[in-house]
């Protein structure tokens, strides 16, 4: 910096070979000190300056996870009302029940210090753990679920899942909540197993945006609000964290739910590579970067006793998130309304035999799928928790033969870059053994992730039956659910408020 230089009339381009990324920053009009700070921030985020010491951050020591890196571990998921499935984890030596959620990527642990949390007596007690510590910056954040909000502190502790162990794993300790579902007292943690790169990408976006806003104030000769520097610090710190999947070296995992009412599910950590069983698994290319999402097309109601053939949606394409943390299928409001009207007019459909209803067929990632009527017709009691979810008039009562069962889908109107958003929740996992593979894709490169799907048998094992469903001839009864126990992903609230989402 030359003496007296007040403005840096330059542009800086920084090239990163891994990932293959070119960052261009126009610094014309910025103070030279601001220019330097911005470049240092970009470089340090990727760890480029770690060796020189310029980018060093306060962070917990990293220790490798215990257990052979390739060890496959199948974990039972306990079933509560066919709407919540939990698995046992340990945090700080304390056993907790956690929802294993493919729709999020962070670990949230409900604290005994949460005075507003229902059932706090069974929650995590940080004072009982010798390894617990909070981050020295005292970071806090808010997570917005579809049915409420939580407020948390950044903390670290040992996490054990069966034979898998990691020390000083970051998590969010929930100390305040407005979340009605906690009244069920059935889970004390949410274990995010969504794409780990989402953490880095969101941190990067927040840091660059906050830096740009802060520098814009300085360029105009004013002082930037403190919130910008606080957001930059938050993004900086979070960009250094590693998700649970990263720390446990889990690149492939699977989810399957048994079909019988009240039966458990299974979550397989470090599962076998599905590419070794091509006769059983079909690959679904992942679309988008933030979720386990795919292109959805041509959703139809087809078959049943009345030979229904109706196109519901997605002729021009939609976006679908495959999410183990959502209790039901989520569709746009007009799709739910159309399905309701059609089903109510079926003269031969009868709730005492669900095979009389049509299947729900669609194309996901270029592959034809079929879900049986059990996926969307159920016996329902209770009401949805307060939140952004809408609910079409659901009673199937207009026909003399359609009674004692209801349309069991939730409705929400959110646009994605692929079209209207759908969520394939737990009913999808009751039919398909679903394997998620992270792949070698970097934070910013195009996704190399894949979803592999196999028709599941009654024991939740993959079969070679393909992804379509032959109409079963046996008489099948609808399952009974209580809507007040519905589980929704934490990103849903923000998406509903904004009306859009990047899958």
Coordinates of C-alpha atoms in Angstrom, one line a residue:
X1 CA 0.0 0.0 0.0
X2 CA 1.5 3.3 -1.1
X3 CA 1.6 6.2 1.4
X4 CA -1.6 8.2 1.2
X5 CA -3.4 5.7 -1.1
X6 CA -7.1 5.9 -0.2
X7 CA -8.8 3.9 -3.0
X8 CA -7.7 0.7 -4.7
X9 CA -8.6 1.0 -8.4
X10 CA -8.1 -2.7 -9.1
X11 CA -9.9 -6.0 -9.7
X12 CA -8.6 -9.2 -8.2
X13 CA -9.1 -12.7 -9.6
X14 CA -8.3 -15.6 -7.4
X15 CA -8.0 -19.1 -8.9
X16 CA -8.4 -22.3 -6.9
X17 CA -7.4 -25.6 -8.5
X18 CA -9.4 -27.6 -6.0
X19 CA -12.2 -26.9 -6.3
X20 CA -12.0 -25.6 -9.8
X21 CA -13.2 -22.1 -9.0
X22 CA -12.4 -18.6 -10.2
X23 CA -13.4 -15.8 -7.8
X24 CA -13.6 -12.3 -9.3
X25 CA -13.9 -9.4 -7.0
X26 CA -14.3 -5.8 -8.3
X27 CA -12.5 -3.6 -5.8
X28 CA -12.7 -0.3 -7.6
X29 CA -13.5 2.5 -5.1
X30 CA -12.7 0.4 -2.1
X31 CA -10.3 1.5 0.6
X32 CA -7.0 -0.3 0.2
X33 CA -7.3 -1.7 3.7
X34 CA -10.8 -3.0 2.8
X35 CA -9.4 -4.6 -0.3
X36 CA -6.8 -6.5 1.6
X37 CA -9.3 -7.6 4.2
X38 CA -11.7 -8.9 1.5
X39 CA -9.0 -10.9 -0.3
X40 CA -7.7 -12.4 3.0
X41 CA -11.3 -13.4 3.9
X42 CA -11.8 -15.2 0.6
X43 CA -8.4 -17.0 0.9
X44 CA -8.7 -17.9 4.5
X45 CA -12.2 -19.4 4.0
X46 CA -10.6 -22.1 1.8
X47 CA -7.7 -22.6 4.1
X48 CA -5.2 -21.2 1.7
X49 CA -3.6 -19.1 4.3
X50 CA -3.6 -21.6 7.1
X51 CA 0.1 -22.6 6.6
X52 CA 1.2 -18.9 6.9
X53 CA -0.9 -18.4 10.0
X54 CA -3.0 -15.5 8.5
X55 CA -6.1 -17.6 8.4
X56 CA -5.8 -19.4 11.7
X57 CA -9.1 -19.7 13.7
X58 CA -10.0 -20.9 17.1
X59 CA -11.5 -24.4 16.7
X60 CA -11.6 -27.7 18.6
X61 CA -9.0 -30.4 18.0
X62 CA -9.9 -33.0 15.4
X63 CA -9.7 -36.7 16.2
X64 CA -10.4 -39.5 13.8
X65 CA -13.6 -41.4 14.4
X66 CA -13.4 -44.8 16.2
X67 CA -14.3 -47.9 14.2
X68 CA -13.1 -49.2 10.9
X69 CA -13.7 -46.7 8.2
X70 CA -15.5 -49.2 6.0
X71 CA -17.5 -50.8 8.8
X72 CA -21.2 -51.2 7.8
X73 CA -23.6 -50.5 10.7
X74 CA -27.3 -51.1 10.5
X75 CA -29.3 -49.2 13.1
X76 CA -32.9 -49.8 14.1
X77 CA -35.2 -46.8 14.0
X78 CA -38.1 -46.9 16.5
X79 CA -41.5 -46.2 15.1
X80 CA -43.9 -43.8 16.9
X81 CA -47.3 -43.6 15.2
X82 CA -46.0 -44.2 11.7
X83 CA -45.1 -40.5 11.7
X84 CA -41.8 -40.3 13.7
X85 CA -38.8 -42.6 13.5
X86 CA -35.9 -42.3 15.9
X87 CA -32.6 -44.0 16.5
X88 CA -30.5 -44.0 19.7
X89 CA -27.4 -41.8 19.8
X90 CA -25.1 -40.8 22.6
X91 CA -23.9 -37.2 23.2
X92 CA -21.5 -36.7 26.1
X93 CA -22.3 -40.2 27.2
X94 CA -26.0 -39.6 27.4
X95 CA -28.5 -41.7 25.4
X96 CA -30.9 -39.7 23.3
X97 CA -33.4 -40.5 20.7
X98 CA -32.7 -38.7 17.4
X99 CA -34.6 -38.2 14.2
X100 CA -32.2 -39.2 11.3
X101 CA -33.0 -36.5 8.8
X102 CA -31.9 -36.5 5.2
X103 CA -33.4 -33.0 4.8
X104 CA -30.9 -31.2 7.1
X105 CA -27.1 -31.4 7.6
X106 CA -26.6 -30.3 11.2
X107 CA -26.9 -31.9 14.6
X108 CA -29.4 -30.3 16.9
X109 CA -29.6 -31.4 20.5
X110 CA -32.3 -30.3 22.9
X111 CA -30.9 -29.1 26.2
X112 CA -32.1 -29.5 29.7
X113 CA -31.5 -25.8 30.0
X114 CA -34.4 -25.2 27.6
X115 CA -37.1 -23.8 29.9
X116 CA -39.6 -23.5 27.0
X117 CA -39.1 -27.0 25.8
X118 CA -41.8 -29.6 26.7
X119 CA -40.3 -32.8 28.1
X120 CA -37.0 -31.1 29.0
X121 CA -36.4 -33.7 31.8
X122 CA -35.2 -36.2 29.2
X123 CA -33.0 -33.8 27.3
X124 CA -29.2 -33.5 27.1
X125 CA -27.5 -32.1 30.3
X126 CA -24.3 -30.4 29.3
X127 CA -23.1 -30.2 32.9
X128 CA -23.1 -34.0 33.1
X129 CA -20.4 -34.2 30.3
X130 CA -16.7 -33.7 31.1
X131 CA -16.0 -33.1 27.4
X132 CA -18.6 -30.5 26.7
X133 CA -17.6 -27.0 25.7
X134 CA -19.2 -24.0 24.1
X135 CA -17.6 -22.1 21.3
X136 CA -15.6 -19.2 22.7
X137 CA -17.4 -16.7 20.4
X138 CA -20.7 -17.7 22.0
X139 CA -22.4 -18.2 18.6
X140 CA -26.2 -18.5 18.6
X141 CA -28.6 -19.3 15.7
X142 CA -32.3 -19.8 14.9
X143 CA -33.7 -22.8 13.1
X144 CA -37.2 -22.4 11.6
X145 CA -39.1 -25.7 11.2
X146 CA -42.4 -26.1 9.5
X147 CA -44.2 -26.0 12.8
X148 CA -42.1 -23.7 14.9
X149 CA -38.6 -22.3 15.8
X150 CA -35.7 -23.2 17.9
X151 CA -32.8 -21.0 19.3
X152 CA -29.4 -22.7 19.9
X153 CA -25.8 -22.2 21.0
X154 CA -22.8 -23.6 19.2
X155 CA -21.2 -26.4 21.3
X156 CA -19.0 -29.4 21.1
X157 CA -19.0 -32.9 22.7
X158 CA -18.4 -36.6 22.0
X159 CA -21.0 -38.2 19.8
X160 CA -21.5 -42.0 19.6
X161 CA -23.7 -43.9 17.2
X162 CA -23.3 -47.6 17.8
X163 CA -19.7 -48.5 17.1
X164 CA -19.1 -45.1 15.5
X165 CA -17.5 -42.4 17.7
X166 CA -16.2 -38.9 17.2
X167 CA -14.8 -36.5 19.7
X168 CA -15.5 -32.7 19.9
X169 CA -18.2 -32.8 17.2
X170 CA -19.9 -29.5 16.7
X171 CA -23.7 -29.3 17.3
X172 CA -26.4 -26.8 18.1
X173 CA -27.6 -27.0 21.7
X174 CA -31.2 -25.9 21.7
X175 CA -31.9 -23.7 24.7
X176 CA -35.2 -22.1 23.7
X177 CA -38.0 -23.4 21.4
X178 CA -41.5 -22.8 20.2
X179 CA -42.0 -26.3 18.8
X180 CA -45.3 -28.0 19.7
X181 CA -44.1 -31.4 18.6
X182 CA -41.7 -31.6 21.5
X183 CA -44.8 -32.3 23.7
X184 CA -44.6 -35.9 22.3
X185 CA -41.4 -36.4 24.4
X186 CA -40.2 -39.0 21.8
X187 CA -37.0 -37.4 20.5
X188 CA -34.3 -35.2 22.0
X189 CA -32.1 -34.6 18.9
X190 CA -32.3 -34.1 15.1
X191 CA -29.4 -35.7 13.3
X192 CA -28.9 -34.1 9.9
X193 CA -27.5 -36.4 7.2
X194 CA -28.2 -34.0 4.3
X195 CA -25.4 -33.0 1.9
X196 CA -22.4 -31.9 4.1
X197 CA -21.2 -29.4 1.4
X198 CA -24.3 -27.4 2.2
X199 CA -22.6 -26.1 5.4
X200 CA -19.6 -24.8 3.5
X201 CA -21.6 -23.3 0.7
X202 CA -24.0 -21.5 3.0
X203 CA -21.2 -20.2 5.1
X204 CA -19.4 -19.0 1.9
X205 CA -22.5 -17.2 0.6
X206 CA -23.1 -15.5 4.0
X207 CA -19.5 -14.4 4.4
X208 CA -19.2 -12.9 0.8
X209 CA -22.6 -11.2 1.1
X210 CA -21.8 -9.7 4.5
X211 CA -18.4 -8.5 3.4
X212 CA -19.8 -6.9 0.3
X213 CA -22.4 -5.0 2.2
X214 CA -19.9 -3.9 4.8
X215 CA -17.4 -2.7 2.1
X216 CA -20.2 -0.9 0.3
X217 CA -20.8 1.2 3.5
X218 CA -17.1 2.0 3.8
X219 CA -16.9 2.9 0.1
X220 CA -19.5 5.6 0.7
X221 CA -17.5 6.9 3.7
X222 CA -19.8 5.6 6.3
X223 CA -19.6 3.1 9.1
X224 CA -21.2 -0.3 8.5
X225 CA -23.7 -1.6 11.0
X226 CA -22.2 -4.2 13.4
X227 CA -24.6 -6.9 12.2
X228 CA -22.5 -7.2 9.0
X229 CA -19.3 -8.0 10.8
X230 CA -21.2 -10.3 13.2
X231 CA -22.6 -12.2 10.2
X232 CA -19.1 -12.4 8.7
X233 CA -17.7 -13.8 11.9
X234 CA -20.5 -16.3 12.1
X235 CA -19.9 -17.5 8.5
X236 CA -16.2 -17.6 9.1
X237 CA -16.5 -19.9 12.1
X238 CA -19.1 -22.1 10.6
X239 CA -17.0 -22.5 7.5
X240 CA -14.4 -24.3 9.6
X241 CA -16.8 -26.9 11.0
X242 CA -17.3 -30.4 9.8
X243 CA -20.6 -32.2 9.7
X244 CA -21.2 -35.5 11.4
X245 CA -21.1 -37.4 8.1
X246 CA -17.7 -35.9 7.4
X247 CA -16.3 -36.7 10.8
X248 CA -17.6 -40.3 10.7
X249 CA -16.3 -40.8 7.1
X250 CA -19.8 -41.8 5.9
X251 CA -20.0 -41.6 2.1
X252 CA -22.9 -44.0 1.6
X253 CA -25.9 -44.6 3.8
X254 CA -29.4 -46.0 3.4
X255 CA -32.9 -45.6 4.8
X256 CA -35.8 -48.1 4.7
X257 CA -39.1 -48.3 6.7
X258 CA -41.0 -51.5 7.1
X259 CA -44.5 -51.4 5.7
X260 CA -46.5 -52.8 8.6
X261 CA -48.3 -50.4 11.0
X262 CA -46.0 -49.7 14.0
X263 CA -43.1 -51.6 12.5
X264 CA -39.6 -50.2 12.8
X265 CA -37.3 -48.9 10.2
X266 CA -33.5 -49.1 9.6
X267 CA -30.7 -46.7 8.9
X268 CA -27.5 -48.2 7.5
X269 CA -24.3 -46.2 8.0
X270 CA -21.5 -46.9 5.6
X271 CA -23.7 -49.1 3.5
X272 CA -22.5 -51.3 0.6
X273 CA -21.9 -49.5 -2.6
X274 CA -25.2 -50.0 -4.6
X275 CA -23.2 -50.0 -7.8
X276 CA -22.1 -53.5 -6.8
X277 CA -25.7 -54.7 -7.1
X278 CA -26.9 -53.3 -10.5
X279 CA -29.6 -55.9 -10.7
X280 CA -31.3 -54.4 -7.6
X281 CA -30.6 -50.7 -7.7
X282 CA -31.6 -47.9 -10.0
X283 CA -29.6 -44.7 -10.0
X284 CA -31.4 -41.4 -9.6
X285 CA -29.3 -38.3 -10.5
X286 CA -29.3 -35.6 -7.9
X287 CA -30.4 -32.2 -9.1
X288 CA -29.4 -29.1 -7.2
X289 CA -26.8 -28.6 -4.6
X290 CA -28.5 -28.0 -1.2
X291 CA -30.7 -31.1 -0.8
X292 CA -31.2 -34.7 -1.8
X293 CA -33.3 -33.5 -4.7
X294 CA -34.3 -34.7 -8.2
X295 CA -36.3 -33.7 -11.2
X296 CA -39.9 -34.8 -10.9
X297 CA -42.2 -35.3 -13.9
X298 CA -45.5 -36.6 -15.0
X299 CA -47.3 -37.3 -11.6
X300 CA -50.5 -39.2 -12.2
X301 CA -53.2 -41.2 -10.5
X302 CA -53.5 -44.5 -12.4
X303 CA -55.3 -47.8 -12.0
X304 CA -57.6 -49.1 -9.2
X305 CA -61.1 -50.5 -9.5
X306 CA -62.2 -47.6 -11.7
X307 CA -59.2 -47.7 -14.1
X308 CA -58.3 -44.1 -13.3
X309 CA -55.9 -42.2 -15.6
X310 CA -55.4 -38.6 -14.5
X311 CA -52.4 -36.4 -14.8
X312 CA -52.0 -34.3 -11.6
X313 CA -48.9 -32.2 -12.2
X314 CA -45.3 -31.8 -13.4
X315 CA -45.8 -32.2 -17.2
X316 CA -43.4 -29.3 -17.5
X317 CA -41.2 -30.5 -14.6
X318 CA -41.1 -30.1 -10.8
X319 CA -38.5 -30.3 -8.1
X320 CA -38.7 -33.1 -5.5
X321 CA -36.8 -33.5 -2.2
X322 CA -36.4 -37.0 -1.0
X323 CA -36.6 -36.5 2.8
X324 CA -36.7 -39.1 5.6
X325 CA -37.5 -36.3 8.1
X326 CA -41.0 -35.5 6.6
X327 CA -43.9 -37.6 7.8
X328 CA -46.1 -37.5 4.7
X329 CA -45.9 -36.5 1.1
X330 CA -46.0 -32.8 0.4
X331 CA -47.6 -31.4 -2.8
X332 CA -48.7 -28.0 -4.0
X333 CA -52.2 -26.9 -3.0
X334 CA -53.8 -27.2 -6.4
X335 CA -52.4 -30.8 -6.8
X336 CA -53.9 -31.8 -3.4
X337 CA -57.2 -30.3 -4.3
X338 CA -57.4 -32.0 -7.7
X339 CA -56.5 -35.4 -6.1
X340 CA -59.2 -34.8 -3.5
X341 CA -61.9 -34.1 -6.1
X342 CA -61.0 -37.1 -8.3
X343 CA -60.9 -39.6 -5.5
X344 CA -64.2 -38.4 -4.1
X345 CA -65.8 -39.2 -7.5
X346 CA -64.5 -42.8 -7.8
X347 CA -67.7 -45.0 -7.7
X348 CA -65.9 -48.2 -6.8
X349 CA -63.1 -47.1 -4.5
X350 CA -63.6 -48.4 -1.0
X351 CA -61.6 -47.7 2.2
X352 CA -62.0 -51.3 3.3
X353 CA -59.8 -52.3 0.4
X354 CA -57.2 -49.8 -0.6
X355 CA -56.3 -51.8 -3.7
X356 CA -59.5 -50.3 -5.2
X357 CA -57.8 -46.9 -5.3
X358 CA -55.4 -45.8 -8.0
X359 CA -51.6 -45.8 -7.6
X360 CA -49.6 -42.6 -7.5
X361 CA -47.2 -42.8 -10.4
X362 CA -44.4 -40.3 -11.4
X363 CA -41.0 -40.0 -13.1
X364 CA -38.2 -39.2 -10.8
X365 CA -34.8 -38.4 -12.3
X366 CA -35.9 -40.1 -15.5
X367 CA -37.0 -43.3 -13.8
X368 CA -40.7 -44.4 -13.6
X369 CA -42.0 -44.9 -10.0
X370 CA -45.2 -46.1 -8.5
X371 CA -46.5 -45.7 -5.0
X372 CA -49.5 -47.7 -3.7
X373 CA -52.7 -46.1 -2.3
X374 CA -51.3 -46.7 1.2
X375 CA -48.9 -43.8 0.5
X376 CA -51.6 -41.2 0.3
X377 CA -54.8 -42.7 1.8
X378 CA -55.0 -43.1 5.6
X379 CA -57.3 -42.9 8.6
X380 CA -56.6 -39.6 10.3
X381 CA -57.2 -38.0 13.7
X382 CA -55.9 -34.8 15.2
X383 CA -54.8 -31.6 13.5
X384 CA -51.6 -30.3 12.0
X385 CA -49.5 -28.2 14.4
X386 CA -49.5 -24.4 13.7
X387 CA -47.3 -23.5 10.8
X388 CA -47.1 -22.8 7.1
X389 CA -48.6 -26.2 6.0
X390 CA -52.0 -25.9 4.3
X391 CA -54.5 -28.8 4.2
X392 CA -57.0 -29.4 1.5
X393 CA -60.5 -30.5 2.5
X394 CA -59.5 -34.0 3.1
X395 CA -62.5 -36.0 4.1
X396 CA -63.3 -38.6 1.4
X397 CA -67.0 -38.5 2.2
X398 CA -68.8 -37.6 -1.0
X399 CA -69.1 -41.1 -2.2
X400 CA -71.2 -43.7 -0.4
X401 CA -68.3 -46.2 -0.7
X402 CA -65.5 -43.8 0.3
X403 CA -65.6 -43.3 4.0
X404 CA -63.5 -43.8 7.1
X405 CA -60.3 -42.8 5.2
X406 CA -58.8 -39.5 4.1
X407 CA -56.3 -38.0 1.7
X408 CA -53.1 -38.0 3.6
X409 CA -50.9 -35.4 2.0
X410 CA -49.7 -32.1 3.2
X411 CA -49.9 -29.0 0.9
X412 CA -47.4 -26.1 0.6
X413 CA -46.8 -23.7 -2.3
X414 CA -43.0 -23.3 -2.8
X415 CA -41.2 -22.8 -6.1
X416 CA -37.8 -24.3 -6.8
X417 CA -35.4 -23.8 -9.7
X418 CA -36.8 -27.0 -11.1
X419 CA -40.5 -26.0 -10.8
X420 CA -43.1 -26.4 -8.0
X421 CA -41.6 -28.2 -5.0
X422 CA -42.8 -31.7 -3.8
X423 CA -41.4 -33.7 -0.8
X424 CA -41.3 -37.4 -0.9
X425 CA -41.4 -38.2 2.7
X426 CA -41.7 -41.4 4.8
X427 CA -44.3 -43.1 2.6
X428 CA -41.6 -43.3 -0.1
X429 CA -39.2 -45.1 2.2
X430 CA -41.8 -47.7 3.1
X431 CA -41.7 -48.9 -0.5
X432 CA -38.1 -48.3 -1.5
X433 CA -34.8 -49.1 0.0
X434 CA -33.1 -45.8 -0.6
X435 CA -29.3 -45.3 -0.7
X436 CA -27.7 -41.9 -0.6
X437 CA -24.1 -41.6 -2.0
X438 CA -22.2 -38.4 -1.5
X439 CA -19.7 -38.9 -4.4
X440 CA -16.6 -36.8 -5.0
X441 CA -18.3 -33.5 -5.8
X442 CA -16.8 -30.4 -4.1
X443 CA -18.5 -27.5 -2.4
X444 CA -18.9 -25.4 -5.6
X445 CA -18.5 -28.0 -8.4
X446 CA -21.5 -29.7 -10.0
X447 CA -23.0 -32.4 -7.8
X448 CA -21.6 -35.9 -8.2
X449 CA -24.1 -37.2 -5.6
X450 CA -26.6 -39.9 -6.5
X451 CA -29.6 -41.6 -5.0
X452 CA -30.0 -45.3 -5.6
X453 CA -33.3 -47.0 -5.2
X454 CA -34.5 -50.6 -4.9
X455 CA -37.9 -52.0 -4.3
X456 CA -37.9 -53.2 -0.6
X457 CA -39.2 -56.5 0.6
X458 CA -41.2 -57.0 3.8
X459 CA -38.0 -57.2 5.8
X460 CA -36.6 -53.9 4.4
X461 CA -34.1 -55.6 2.2
X462 CA -33.4 -54.5 -1.5
X463 CA -34.9 -56.7 -4.2
X464 CA -34.6 -57.0 -7.9
X465 CA -38.3 -56.1 -8.5
X466 CA -37.6 -52.7 -10.0
X467 CA -39.3 -49.4 -9.1
X468 CA -42.8 -49.9 -10.4
X469 CA -45.5 -51.6 -8.5
X470 CA -47.8 -54.4 -9.7
X471 CA -51.3 -54.0 -8.3
X472 CA -51.6 -56.3 -5.3
X473 CA -54.8 -58.4 -5.1
X474 CA -55.1 -58.8 -1.3
X475 CA -57.4 -56.5 0.6
X476 CA -55.4 -53.8 2.4
X477 CA -56.4 -51.6 5.3
X478 CA -55.4 -47.9 5.7
X479 CA -53.0 -47.1 8.5
X480 CA -54.1 -44.7 11.3
X481 CA -52.1 -41.6 12.0
X482 CA -52.4 -38.6 14.4
X483 CA -51.6 -35.3 12.5
X484 CA -50.4 -33.6 15.7
X485 CA -47.3 -35.8 15.6
X486 CA -46.3 -34.9 12.1
X487 CA -42.5 -34.2 11.6
X488 CA -41.4 -31.5 9.3
X489 CA -37.9 -30.5 8.2
X490 CA -36.3 -27.4 9.7
X491 CA -35.7 -25.7 6.3
X492 CA -39.4 -25.8 5.5
X493 CA -40.4 -22.7 7.5
X494 CA -37.9 -20.4 5.7
X495 CA -38.9 -21.8 2.3
X496 CA -42.6 -21.2 3.1
X497 CA -42.0 -17.6 4.2
X498 CA -39.9 -16.9 1.1
X499 CA -42.1 -18.9 -1.3
X500 CA -39.1 -20.3 -3.0
X501 CA -36.1 -22.6 -2.4
X502 CA -32.9 -23.8 -4.1
X503 CA -33.1 -27.6 -4.0

